[in-house]
């Protein structure tokens, strides 16, 4: 865990269409809580290290839903798609009685966050985007299987034990030599079922609908260009398979609107900013964004 001590978490359920959305809360700092939006086959516990670092700074509480079809929300039915995730996020804000706050989104969660800001400008004060949110052209025929590789393939696999599932992820190129307790906690959150038939909690149908929109949906891809709020994009130098370059380069980010600033994470790949020591930087940027947006508007 290095020098950051985990903070206690509690969970609650928010009524949404079709059932209850599971949300994890870390910290109890003053002010409106920040909502954290995870990636396409992840879960809310991917933000545990960021939440711990935010608590050290005395920042507001961090609330991270397991998005529909993932984690403890894996049983929620469709329809699926990023607009449904946006509706679920607004339901969380309504449940908490929060009028306006900051969103932090990783990967697909960054696209969801941008869409939420465009659809609900009165509820979202600012965005922190972590290696996502800015769509890029993809070759014809590209699908989510091509993009995610082993992370997608695992949705059709079963595992004999938790250790087998750990071993699967530790072999993933993005985590080779980078595994730690924070990554382990996130991965164990994803595991469901009974041994020897353990499996990922991710609903493959939900992942496919969401993935298709991240790759090709005009409203999703255009959201970052219509943002009504300030945003910062933290982009990783390496990609989903730890390859270089990653999803973004300075050239690929040249089309970002002026309202979105960008900062490189030179030591990270697509997966690791939330689990590595970079989580401290992510927490610092969340804290700054809250001070510059929500606090300025008198909401804290």
PDB file of C-alpha atoms in Angstrom:
ATOM      1  CA  UNK A   1       0.000   0.000   0.000  1.00  0.00           C
ATOM      2  CA  UNK A   2       3.089   2.231   0.159  1.00  0.00           C
ATOM      3  CA  UNK A   3       2.545   5.305   2.313  1.00  0.00           C
ATOM      4  CA  UNK A   4      -1.235   5.605   1.898  1.00  0.00           C
ATOM      5  CA  UNK A   5      -3.467   3.964   4.451  1.00  0.00           C
ATOM      6  CA  UNK A   6      -6.788   2.634   3.157  1.00  0.00           C
ATOM      7  CA  UNK A   7      -9.821   4.474   4.451  1.00  0.00           C
ATOM      8  CA  UNK A   8     -12.941   2.762   5.685  1.00  0.00           C
ATOM      9  CA  UNK A   9     -15.626   2.244   3.083  1.00  0.00           C
ATOM     10  CA  UNK A  10     -19.321   1.677   3.333  1.00  0.00           C
ATOM     11  CA  UNK A  11     -21.829   0.681   0.709  1.00  0.00           C
ATOM     12  CA  UNK A  12     -25.377   1.697  -0.012  1.00  0.00           C
ATOM     13  CA  UNK A  13     -27.923   1.075  -2.736  1.00  0.00           C
ATOM     14  CA  UNK A  14     -29.650   3.688  -4.882  1.00  0.00           C
ATOM     15  CA  UNK A  15     -33.007   2.890  -6.505  1.00  0.00           C
ATOM     16  CA  UNK A  16     -32.668   3.038 -10.297  1.00  0.00           C
ATOM     17  CA  UNK A  17     -34.635   1.628 -13.209  1.00  0.00           C
ATOM     18  CA  UNK A  18     -34.755  -2.141 -12.800  1.00  0.00           C
ATOM     19  CA  UNK A  19     -33.418  -2.409  -9.249  1.00  0.00           C
ATOM     20  CA  UNK A  20     -30.670  -1.053  -7.007  1.00  0.00           C
ATOM     21  CA  UNK A  21     -27.321   0.470  -7.992  1.00  0.00           C
ATOM     22  CA  UNK A  22     -24.497  -0.424  -5.575  1.00  0.00           C
ATOM     23  CA  UNK A  23     -22.348   2.543  -4.505  1.00  0.00           C
ATOM     24  CA  UNK A  24     -19.221   2.586  -2.326  1.00  0.00           C
ATOM     25  CA  UNK A  25     -18.393   5.659  -0.228  1.00  0.00           C
ATOM     26  CA  UNK A  26     -14.945   6.458   1.146  1.00  0.00           C
ATOM     27  CA  UNK A  27     -14.162   9.330   3.479  1.00  0.00           C
ATOM     28  CA  UNK A  28     -16.320  11.880   5.228  1.00  0.00           C
ATOM     29  CA  UNK A  29     -14.671  15.180   4.371  1.00  0.00           C
ATOM     30  CA  UNK A  30     -16.697  18.363   4.167  1.00  0.00           C
ATOM     31  CA  UNK A  31     -18.648  19.432   1.151  1.00  0.00           C
ATOM     32  CA  UNK A  32     -20.429  17.840  -1.754  1.00  0.00           C
ATOM     33  CA  UNK A  33     -19.134  14.341  -2.489  1.00  0.00           C
ATOM     34  CA  UNK A  34     -17.301  13.636  -5.733  1.00  0.00           C
ATOM     35  CA  UNK A  35     -18.636  10.905  -8.011  1.00  0.00           C
ATOM     36  CA  UNK A  36     -16.131   8.476  -9.562  1.00  0.00           C
ATOM     37  CA  UNK A  37     -17.026   6.584 -12.742  1.00  0.00           C
ATOM     38  CA  UNK A  38     -15.075   3.432 -13.586  1.00  0.00           C
ATOM     39  CA  UNK A  39     -14.050   1.774 -16.854  1.00  0.00           C
ATOM     40  CA  UNK A  40     -15.909  -0.615 -19.102  1.00  0.00           C
ATOM     41  CA  UNK A  41     -15.111  -3.922 -17.355  1.00  0.00           C
ATOM     42  CA  UNK A  42     -14.070  -2.453 -13.989  1.00  0.00           C
ATOM     43  CA  UNK A  43     -15.994  -1.604 -10.807  1.00  0.00           C
ATOM     44  CA  UNK A  44     -16.153   1.186  -8.269  1.00  0.00           C
ATOM     45  CA  UNK A  45     -13.365  -0.270  -6.133  1.00  0.00           C
ATOM     46  CA  UNK A  46     -10.866   0.755  -8.790  1.00  0.00           C
ATOM     47  CA  UNK A  47     -10.936   4.156  -7.031  1.00  0.00           C
ATOM     48  CA  UNK A  48      -9.991   2.921  -3.540  1.00  0.00           C
ATOM     49  CA  UNK A  49      -6.429   4.265  -3.674  1.00  0.00           C
ATOM     50  CA  UNK A  50      -7.574   7.610  -5.099  1.00  0.00           C
ATOM     51  CA  UNK A  51     -10.134   7.840  -2.300  1.00  0.00           C
ATOM     52  CA  UNK A  52      -7.457   7.166   0.322  1.00  0.00           C
ATOM     53  CA  UNK A  53      -5.210   9.855  -1.152  1.00  0.00           C
ATOM     54  CA  UNK A  54      -8.126  12.301  -1.287  1.00  0.00           C
ATOM     55  CA  UNK A  55      -8.896  11.637   2.380  1.00  0.00           C
ATOM     56  CA  UNK A  56      -5.282  12.451   3.299  1.00  0.00           C
ATOM     57  CA  UNK A  57      -5.808  15.867   1.709  1.00  0.00           C
ATOM     58  CA  UNK A  58      -8.960  16.405   3.732  1.00  0.00           C
ATOM     59  CA  UNK A  59     -10.991  16.318   0.560  1.00  0.00           C
ATOM     60  CA  UNK A  60     -14.669  15.508   0.193  1.00  0.00           C
ATOM     61  CA  UNK A  61     -15.986  11.960   0.266  1.00  0.00           C
ATOM     62  CA  UNK A  62     -15.628   9.914  -2.898  1.00  0.00           C
ATOM     63  CA  UNK A  63     -18.650   7.904  -4.041  1.00  0.00           C
ATOM     64  CA  UNK A  64     -18.089   5.258  -6.724  1.00  0.00           C
ATOM     65  CA  UNK A  65     -20.992   3.287  -8.182  1.00  0.00           C
ATOM     66  CA  UNK A  66     -20.574  -0.162  -9.602  1.00  0.00           C
ATOM     67  CA  UNK A  67     -22.074   0.735 -12.951  1.00  0.00           C
ATOM     68  CA  UNK A  68     -25.050  -1.215 -14.268  1.00  0.00           C
ATOM     69  CA  UNK A  69     -23.884  -4.687 -15.294  1.00  0.00           C
ATOM     70  CA  UNK A  70     -20.685  -4.634 -13.196  1.00  0.00           C
ATOM     71  CA  UNK A  71     -19.603  -5.547  -9.676  1.00  0.00           C
ATOM     72  CA  UNK A  72     -22.413  -5.593  -7.142  1.00  0.00           C
ATOM     73  CA  UNK A  73     -24.667  -3.978  -9.774  1.00  0.00           C
ATOM     74  CA  UNK A  74     -24.037  -6.862 -12.159  1.00  0.00           C
ATOM     75  CA  UNK A  75     -27.596  -8.095 -11.936  1.00  0.00           C
ATOM     76  CA  UNK A  76     -29.228  -4.855 -13.075  1.00  0.00           C
ATOM     77  CA  UNK A  77     -31.059  -5.362 -16.365  1.00  0.00           C
ATOM     78  CA  UNK A  78     -30.906  -3.392 -19.572  1.00  0.00           C
ATOM     79  CA  UNK A  79     -31.445  -1.360 -21.547  1.00  0.00           C
ATOM     80  CA  UNK A  80     -27.751  -0.615 -21.583  1.00  0.00           C
ATOM     81  CA  UNK A  81     -25.685   2.219 -22.990  1.00  0.00           C
ATOM     82  CA  UNK A  82     -23.864   5.288 -21.752  1.00  0.00           C
ATOM     83  CA  UNK A  83     -27.018   7.397 -21.474  1.00  0.00           C
ATOM     84  CA  UNK A  84     -28.400   4.857 -18.993  1.00  0.00           C
ATOM     85  CA  UNK A  85     -25.227   5.195 -16.913  1.00  0.00           C
ATOM     86  CA  UNK A  86     -25.756   8.965 -16.960  1.00  0.00           C
ATOM     87  CA  UNK A  87     -29.303   8.508 -15.676  1.00  0.00           C
ATOM     88  CA  UNK A  88     -27.977   6.258 -12.905  1.00  0.00           C
ATOM     89  CA  UNK A  89     -25.366   8.843 -11.884  1.00  0.00           C
ATOM     90  CA  UNK A  90     -28.009  11.552 -11.639  1.00  0.00           C
ATOM     91  CA  UNK A  91     -30.072   9.164  -9.500  1.00  0.00           C
ATOM     92  CA  UNK A  92     -27.080   8.902  -7.136  1.00  0.00           C
ATOM     93  CA  UNK A  93     -26.824  12.704  -6.890  1.00  0.00           C
ATOM     94  CA  UNK A  94     -30.561  12.935  -6.245  1.00  0.00           C
ATOM     95  CA  UNK A  95     -30.310  10.234  -3.572  1.00  0.00           C
ATOM     96  CA  UNK A  96     -27.528  12.159  -1.852  1.00  0.00           C
ATOM     97  CA  UNK A  97     -29.280  15.503  -2.199  1.00  0.00           C
ATOM     98  CA  UNK A  98     -26.302  16.922  -4.123  1.00  0.00           C
ATOM     99  CA  UNK A  99     -27.168  19.710  -6.527  1.00  0.00           C
ATOM    100  CA  UNK A 100     -23.830  20.074  -8.297  1.00  0.00           C
ATOM    101  CA  UNK A 101     -20.434  18.385  -8.046  1.00  0.00           C
ATOM    102  CA  UNK A 102     -17.324  17.115  -9.833  1.00  0.00           C
ATOM    103  CA  UNK A 103     -17.065  13.835 -11.740  1.00  0.00           C
ATOM    104  CA  UNK A 104     -13.881  11.829 -12.195  1.00  0.00           C
ATOM    105  CA  UNK A 105     -14.040   9.183 -14.898  1.00  0.00           C
ATOM    106  CA  UNK A 106     -11.530   6.562 -16.020  1.00  0.00           C
ATOM    107  CA  UNK A 107     -11.573   5.078 -19.536  1.00  0.00           C
ATOM    108  CA  UNK A 108     -15.227   4.501 -20.500  1.00  0.00           C
ATOM    109  CA  UNK A 109     -16.142   6.341 -17.305  1.00  0.00           C
ATOM    110  CA  UNK A 110     -14.572   9.459 -18.798  1.00  0.00           C
ATOM    111  CA  UNK A 111     -16.933   9.237 -21.778  1.00  0.00           C
ATOM    112  CA  UNK A 112     -19.887   8.745 -19.412  1.00  0.00           C
ATOM    113  CA  UNK A 113     -18.739  11.779 -17.429  1.00  0.00           C
ATOM    114  CA  UNK A 114     -18.539  13.978 -20.536  1.00  0.00           C
ATOM    115  CA  UNK A 115     -22.007  12.866 -21.612  1.00  0.00           C
ATOM    116  CA  UNK A 116     -23.361  13.596 -18.128  1.00  0.00           C
ATOM    117  CA  UNK A 117     -21.934  17.128 -18.222  1.00  0.00           C
ATOM    118  CA  UNK A 118     -23.481  17.808 -21.631  1.00  0.00           C
ATOM    119  CA  UNK A 119     -26.883  16.386 -20.707  1.00  0.00           C
ATOM    120  CA  UNK A 120     -26.984  17.837 -17.181  1.00  0.00           C
ATOM    121  CA  UNK A 121     -24.908  21.043 -17.129  1.00  0.00           C
ATOM    122  CA  UNK A 122     -26.749  22.203 -14.011  1.00  0.00           C
ATOM    123  CA  UNK A 123     -25.535  19.168 -12.018  1.00  0.00           C
ATOM    124  CA  UNK A 124     -21.887  18.826 -13.095  1.00  0.00           C
ATOM    125  CA  UNK A 125     -19.357  21.502 -12.100  1.00  0.00           C
ATOM    126  CA  UNK A 126     -16.158  20.048 -13.573  1.00  0.00           C
ATOM    127  CA  UNK A 127     -14.563  16.901 -14.958  1.00  0.00           C
ATOM    128  CA  UNK A 128     -11.360  14.977 -14.376  1.00  0.00           C
ATOM    129  CA  UNK A 129     -10.868  12.532 -17.243  1.00  0.00           C
ATOM    130  CA  UNK A 130      -8.334   9.723 -16.799  1.00  0.00           C
ATOM    131  CA  UNK A 131      -7.173   8.226 -20.115  1.00  0.00           C
ATOM    132  CA  UNK A 132     -10.553   8.509 -21.763  1.00  0.00           C
ATOM    133  CA  UNK A 133     -13.295  10.839 -22.914  1.00  0.00           C
ATOM    134  CA  UNK A 134     -11.649  11.919 -26.177  1.00  0.00           C
ATOM    135  CA  UNK A 135     -12.662   9.587 -29.004  1.00  0.00           C
ATOM    136  CA  UNK A 136     -10.231   8.631 -31.740  1.00  0.00           C
ATOM    137  CA  UNK A 137     -10.812   7.217 -35.232  1.00  0.00           C
ATOM    138  CA  UNK A 138     -10.640   3.428 -35.329  1.00  0.00           C
ATOM    139  CA  UNK A 139     -10.110   1.157 -38.362  1.00  0.00           C
ATOM    140  CA  UNK A 140     -13.254  -0.309 -39.936  1.00  0.00           C
ATOM    141  CA  UNK A 141     -14.313  -3.514 -38.259  1.00  0.00           C
ATOM    142  CA  UNK A 142     -12.772  -2.643 -34.888  1.00  0.00           C
ATOM    143  CA  UNK A 143     -14.852  -3.964 -32.010  1.00  0.00           C
ATOM    144  CA  UNK A 144     -14.511  -4.066 -28.251  1.00  0.00           C
ATOM    145  CA  UNK A 145     -12.896  -7.521 -28.383  1.00  0.00           C
ATOM    146  CA  UNK A 146     -10.089  -6.083 -30.493  1.00  0.00           C
ATOM    147  CA  UNK A 147      -9.589  -3.143 -28.155  1.00  0.00           C
ATOM    148  CA  UNK A 148      -9.723  -4.933 -24.795  1.00  0.00           C
ATOM    149  CA  UNK A 149      -8.120  -8.264 -25.673  1.00  0.00           C
ATOM    150  CA  UNK A 150      -7.787 -10.523 -22.599  1.00  0.00           C
ATOM    151  CA  UNK A 151      -9.927  -8.246 -20.430  1.00  0.00           C
ATOM    152  CA  UNK A 152     -12.837  -8.964 -22.755  1.00  0.00           C
ATOM    153  CA  UNK A 153     -12.039 -12.651 -23.233  1.00  0.00           C
ATOM    154  CA  UNK A 154     -12.273 -13.277 -19.486  1.00  0.00           C
ATOM    155  CA  UNK A 155     -16.000 -12.530 -19.524  1.00  0.00           C
ATOM    156  CA  UNK A 156     -16.559 -15.948 -21.083  1.00  0.00           C
ATOM    157  CA  UNK A 157     -14.117 -17.770 -18.785  1.00  0.00           C
ATOM    158  CA  UNK A 158     -14.524 -19.510 -15.442  1.00  0.00           C
ATOM    159  CA  UNK A 159     -11.913 -19.821 -12.706  1.00  0.00           C
ATOM    160  CA  UNK A 160     -11.294 -22.509 -10.114  1.00  0.00           C
ATOM    161  CA  UNK A 161     -10.384 -20.156  -7.270  1.00  0.00           C
ATOM    162  CA  UNK A 162      -9.689 -16.515  -6.390  1.00  0.00           C
ATOM    163  CA  UNK A 163      -5.986 -17.239  -6.777  1.00  0.00           C
ATOM    164  CA  UNK A 164      -6.602 -18.425 -10.345  1.00  0.00           C
ATOM    165  CA  UNK A 165      -8.331 -15.135 -11.111  1.00  0.00           C
ATOM    166  CA  UNK A 166      -5.486 -13.183  -9.544  1.00  0.00           C
ATOM    167  CA  UNK A 167      -3.026 -15.137 -11.650  1.00  0.00           C
ATOM    168  CA  UNK A 168      -4.983 -14.286 -14.806  1.00  0.00           C
ATOM    169  CA  UNK A 169      -4.730 -10.561 -14.083  1.00  0.00           C
ATOM    170  CA  UNK A 170      -1.132 -10.685 -12.897  1.00  0.00           C
ATOM    171  CA  UNK A 171      -0.201 -12.137 -16.284  1.00  0.00           C
ATOM    172  CA  UNK A 172      -1.910  -9.262 -18.076  1.00  0.00           C
ATOM    173  CA  UNK A 173       0.806  -7.084 -19.689  1.00  0.00           C
ATOM    174  CA  UNK A 174      -0.588  -3.963 -18.041  1.00  0.00           C
ATOM    175  CA  UNK A 175      -0.053  -5.405 -14.546  1.00  0.00           C
ATOM    176  CA  UNK A 176       3.181  -7.356 -15.028  1.00  0.00           C
ATOM    177  CA  UNK A 177       5.542  -6.059 -12.348  1.00  0.00           C
ATOM    178  CA  UNK A 178       2.904  -3.559 -11.195  1.00  0.00           C
ATOM    179  CA  UNK A 179       0.618  -5.705  -9.051  1.00  0.00           C
ATOM    180  CA  UNK A 180      -0.270  -4.454  -5.571  1.00  0.00           C
ATOM    181  CA  UNK A 181      -2.990  -4.720  -2.946  1.00  0.00           C
ATOM    182  CA  UNK A 182      -5.036  -1.925  -4.536  1.00  0.00           C
ATOM    183  CA  UNK A 183      -5.253  -3.788  -7.833  1.00  0.00           C
ATOM    184  CA  UNK A 184      -6.019  -6.987  -5.957  1.00  0.00           C
ATOM    185  CA  UNK A 185      -8.952  -5.438  -4.114  1.00  0.00           C
ATOM    186  CA  UNK A 186     -10.434  -4.193  -7.371  1.00  0.00           C
ATOM    187  CA  UNK A 187     -10.054  -7.570  -9.077  1.00  0.00           C
ATOM    188  CA  UNK A 188     -11.580  -9.491  -6.170  1.00  0.00           C
ATOM    189  CA  UNK A 189     -14.590  -7.146  -6.271  1.00  0.00           C
ATOM    190  CA  UNK A 190     -15.197  -8.366  -9.821  1.00  0.00           C
ATOM    191  CA  UNK A 191     -15.293 -12.063  -8.941  1.00  0.00           C
ATOM    192  CA  UNK A 192     -18.658 -13.760  -8.482  1.00  0.00           C
ATOM    193  CA  UNK A 193     -20.148 -17.242  -8.392  1.00  0.00           C
ATOM    194  CA  UNK A 194     -19.024 -20.423  -6.660  1.00  0.00           C
ATOM    195  CA  UNK A 195     -15.756 -22.320  -7.046  1.00  0.00           C
ATOM    196  CA  UNK A 196     -14.797 -23.975  -9.314  1.00  0.00           C
ATOM    197  CA  UNK A 197     -17.057 -21.904 -11.567  1.00  0.00           C
ATOM    198  CA  UNK A 198     -16.026 -18.396 -10.497  1.00  0.00           C
ATOM    199  CA  UNK A 199     -16.417 -15.700 -13.147  1.00  0.00           C
ATOM    200  CA  UNK A 200     -16.350 -11.973 -13.765  1.00  0.00           C
ATOM    201  CA  UNK A 201     -19.404 -10.067 -12.584  1.00  0.00           C
ATOM    202  CA  UNK A 202     -19.459  -8.065 -15.836  1.00  0.00           C
ATOM    203  CA  UNK A 203     -22.510  -8.546 -18.027  1.00  0.00           C
ATOM    204  CA  UNK A 204     -21.062  -9.190 -21.486  1.00  0.00           C
ATOM    205  CA  UNK A 205     -24.147  -7.803 -23.227  1.00  0.00           C
ATOM    206  CA  UNK A 206     -23.813  -4.536 -21.302  1.00  0.00           C
ATOM    207  CA  UNK A 207     -20.112  -4.301 -22.108  1.00  0.00           C
ATOM    208  CA  UNK A 208     -20.769  -4.818 -25.818  1.00  0.00           C
ATOM    209  CA  UNK A 209     -23.456  -2.136 -26.004  1.00  0.00           C
ATOM    210  CA  UNK A 210     -21.326   0.340 -24.058  1.00  0.00           C
ATOM    211  CA  UNK A 211     -18.203  -0.517 -26.053  1.00  0.00           C
ATOM    212  CA  UNK A 212     -19.920   0.026 -29.379  1.00  0.00           C
ATOM    213  CA  UNK A 213     -20.984   3.497 -28.259  1.00  0.00           C
ATOM    214  CA  UNK A 214     -17.499   4.440 -27.054  1.00  0.00           C
ATOM    215  CA  UNK A 215     -16.127   3.430 -30.445  1.00  0.00           C
ATOM    216  CA  UNK A 216     -18.736   4.874 -32.790  1.00  0.00           C
ATOM    217  CA  UNK A 217     -21.679   6.730 -31.215  1.00  0.00           C
ATOM    218  CA  UNK A 218     -21.781  10.336 -32.429  1.00  0.00           C
ATOM    219  CA  UNK A 219     -23.269  11.822 -29.263  1.00  0.00           C
ATOM    220  CA  UNK A 220     -20.756   9.982 -27.064  1.00  0.00           C
ATOM    221  CA  UNK A 221     -17.740  10.922 -29.160  1.00  0.00           C
ATOM    222  CA  UNK A 222     -18.872  14.510 -29.587  1.00  0.00           C
ATOM    223  CA  UNK A 223     -19.565  15.194 -25.928  1.00  0.00           C
ATOM    224  CA  UNK A 224     -16.001  16.290 -25.079  1.00  0.00           C
ATOM    225  CA  UNK A 225     -16.309  18.999 -27.746  1.00  0.00           C
ATOM    226  CA  UNK A 226     -19.493  20.415 -26.220  1.00  0.00           C
ATOM    227  CA  UNK A 227     -18.549  20.506 -22.560  1.00  0.00           C
ATOM    228  CA  UNK A 228     -20.134  23.364 -20.609  1.00  0.00           C
ATOM    229  CA  UNK A 229     -17.643  22.952 -17.741  1.00  0.00           C
ATOM    230  CA  UNK A 230     -13.844  22.920 -17.348  1.00  0.00           C
ATOM    231  CA  UNK A 231     -12.099  19.571 -17.730  1.00  0.00           C
ATOM    232  CA  UNK A 232      -8.629  18.091 -17.343  1.00  0.00           C
ATOM    233  CA  UNK A 233      -7.537  14.973 -19.219  1.00  0.00           C
ATOM    234  CA  UNK A 234      -4.760  12.922 -17.612  1.00  0.00           C
ATOM    235  CA  UNK A 235      -3.375  10.695 -20.373  1.00  0.00           C
ATOM    236  CA  UNK A 236      -1.163   7.654 -19.939  1.00  0.00           C
ATOM    237  CA  UNK A 237       2.001   7.257 -21.987  1.00  0.00           C
ATOM    238  CA  UNK A 238       1.339   3.532 -22.479  1.00  0.00           C
ATOM    239  CA  UNK A 239      -1.731   1.629 -23.625  1.00  0.00           C
ATOM    240  CA  UNK A 240      -4.027  -1.192 -22.552  1.00  0.00           C
ATOM    241  CA  UNK A 241      -1.365  -3.841 -23.195  1.00  0.00           C
ATOM    242  CA  UNK A 242       1.433  -1.630 -21.801  1.00  0.00           C
ATOM    243  CA  UNK A 243       2.448  -0.728 -25.349  1.00  0.00           C
ATOM    244  CA  UNK A 244       3.907   2.611 -26.381  1.00  0.00           C
ATOM    245  CA  UNK A 245       2.425   4.900 -27.406  1.00  0.00           C
ATOM    246  CA  UNK A 246      -0.837   4.562 -25.552  1.00  0.00           C
ATOM    247  CA  UNK A 247      -4.293   5.714 -26.581  1.00  0.00           C
ATOM    248  CA  UNK A 248      -3.237   9.333 -26.701  1.00  0.00           C
ATOM    249  CA  UNK A 249      -0.247  11.301 -27.923  1.00  0.00           C
ATOM    250  CA  UNK A 250       0.224  15.073 -28.209  1.00  0.00           C
ATOM    251  CA  UNK A 251      -0.677  14.777 -31.887  1.00  0.00           C
ATOM    252  CA  UNK A 252      -3.877  12.823 -31.163  1.00  0.00           C
ATOM    253  CA  UNK A 253      -4.868  15.372 -28.539  1.00  0.00           C
ATOM    254  CA  UNK A 254      -4.413  18.328 -30.878  1.00  0.00           C
ATOM    255  CA  UNK A 255      -8.138  18.340 -31.584  1.00  0.00           C
ATOM    256  CA  UNK A 256      -9.183  18.852 -27.981  1.00  0.00           C
ATOM    257  CA  UNK A 257     -11.234  22.003 -27.394  1.00  0.00           C
ATOM    258  CA  UNK A 258      -9.650  24.843 -25.461  1.00  0.00           C
ATOM    259  CA  UNK A 259     -11.849  24.097 -22.446  1.00  0.00           C
ATOM    260  CA  UNK A 260     -10.043  20.765 -21.921  1.00  0.00           C
ATOM    261  CA  UNK A 261      -6.458  20.850 -20.678  1.00  0.00           C
ATOM    262  CA  UNK A 262      -4.219  17.776 -20.823  1.00  0.00           C
ATOM    263  CA  UNK A 263      -1.421  16.385 -18.674  1.00  0.00           C
ATOM    264  CA  UNK A 264       0.722  13.340 -19.490  1.00  0.00           C
ATOM    265  CA  UNK A 265       1.210  10.479 -17.031  1.00  0.00           C
ATOM    266  CA  UNK A 266       4.638   9.321 -18.237  1.00  0.00           C
ATOM    267  CA  UNK A 267       5.002   6.311 -15.924  1.00  0.00           C
ATOM    268  CA  UNK A 268       1.581   4.734 -16.418  1.00  0.00           C
ATOM    269  CA  UNK A 269      -0.341   2.593 -18.834  1.00  0.00           C
ATOM    270  CA  UNK A 270      -4.091   2.749 -19.386  1.00  0.00           C
ATOM    271  CA  UNK A 271      -4.967   0.676 -16.312  1.00  0.00           C
ATOM    272  CA  UNK A 272      -2.481   1.813 -13.700  1.00  0.00           C
ATOM    273  CA  UNK A 273      -3.138   5.490 -12.783  1.00  0.00           C
ATOM    274  CA  UNK A 274      -5.752   4.493 -10.205  1.00  0.00           C
ATOM    275  CA  UNK A 275      -3.570   1.781  -8.616  1.00  0.00           C
ATOM    276  CA  UNK A 276      -0.044   3.203  -8.823  1.00  0.00           C
ATOM    277  CA  UNK A 277       1.424   6.123  -6.892  1.00  0.00           C
ATOM    278  CA  UNK A 278      -0.157   8.294  -9.603  1.00  0.00           C
ATOM    279  CA  UNK A 279      -3.375   7.962  -7.582  1.00  0.00           C
ATOM    280  CA  UNK A 280      -1.956  10.722  -5.368  1.00  0.00           C
ATOM    281  CA  UNK A 281      -1.761  13.037  -8.393  1.00  0.00           C
ATOM    282  CA  UNK A 282      -5.296  12.075  -9.395  1.00  0.00           C
ATOM    283  CA  UNK A 283      -6.511  12.958  -5.894  1.00  0.00           C
ATOM    284  CA  UNK A 284      -4.633  16.282  -6.008  1.00  0.00           C
ATOM    285  CA  UNK A 285      -6.297  17.161  -9.289  1.00  0.00           C
ATOM    286  CA  UNK A 286      -9.728  16.239  -7.935  1.00  0.00           C
ATOM    287  CA  UNK A 287      -9.131  18.450  -4.901  1.00  0.00           C
ATOM    288  CA  UNK A 288      -8.004  21.348  -7.085  1.00  0.00           C
ATOM    289  CA  UNK A 289     -10.946  20.960  -9.439  1.00  0.00           C
ATOM    290  CA  UNK A 290     -13.396  20.971  -6.538  1.00  0.00           C
ATOM    291  CA  UNK A 291     -11.828  24.152  -5.177  1.00  0.00           C
ATOM    292  CA  UNK A 292     -11.907  25.836  -8.594  1.00  0.00           C
ATOM    293  CA  UNK A 293     -15.456  24.882  -9.489  1.00  0.00           C
ATOM    294  CA  UNK A 294     -17.849  23.763  -6.767  1.00  0.00           C
ATOM    295  CA  UNK A 295     -16.331  25.858  -3.978  1.00  0.00           C
ATOM    296  CA  UNK A 296     -16.169  28.951  -6.159  1.00  0.00           C
ATOM    297  CA  UNK A 297     -19.864  28.560  -6.885  1.00  0.00           C
ATOM    298  CA  UNK A 298     -20.622  28.442  -3.167  1.00  0.00           C
ATOM    299  CA  UNK A 299     -21.696  24.830  -3.072  1.00  0.00           C
ATOM    300  CA  UNK A 300     -19.247  23.703  -0.349  1.00  0.00           C
TER     301      UNK A 300
END
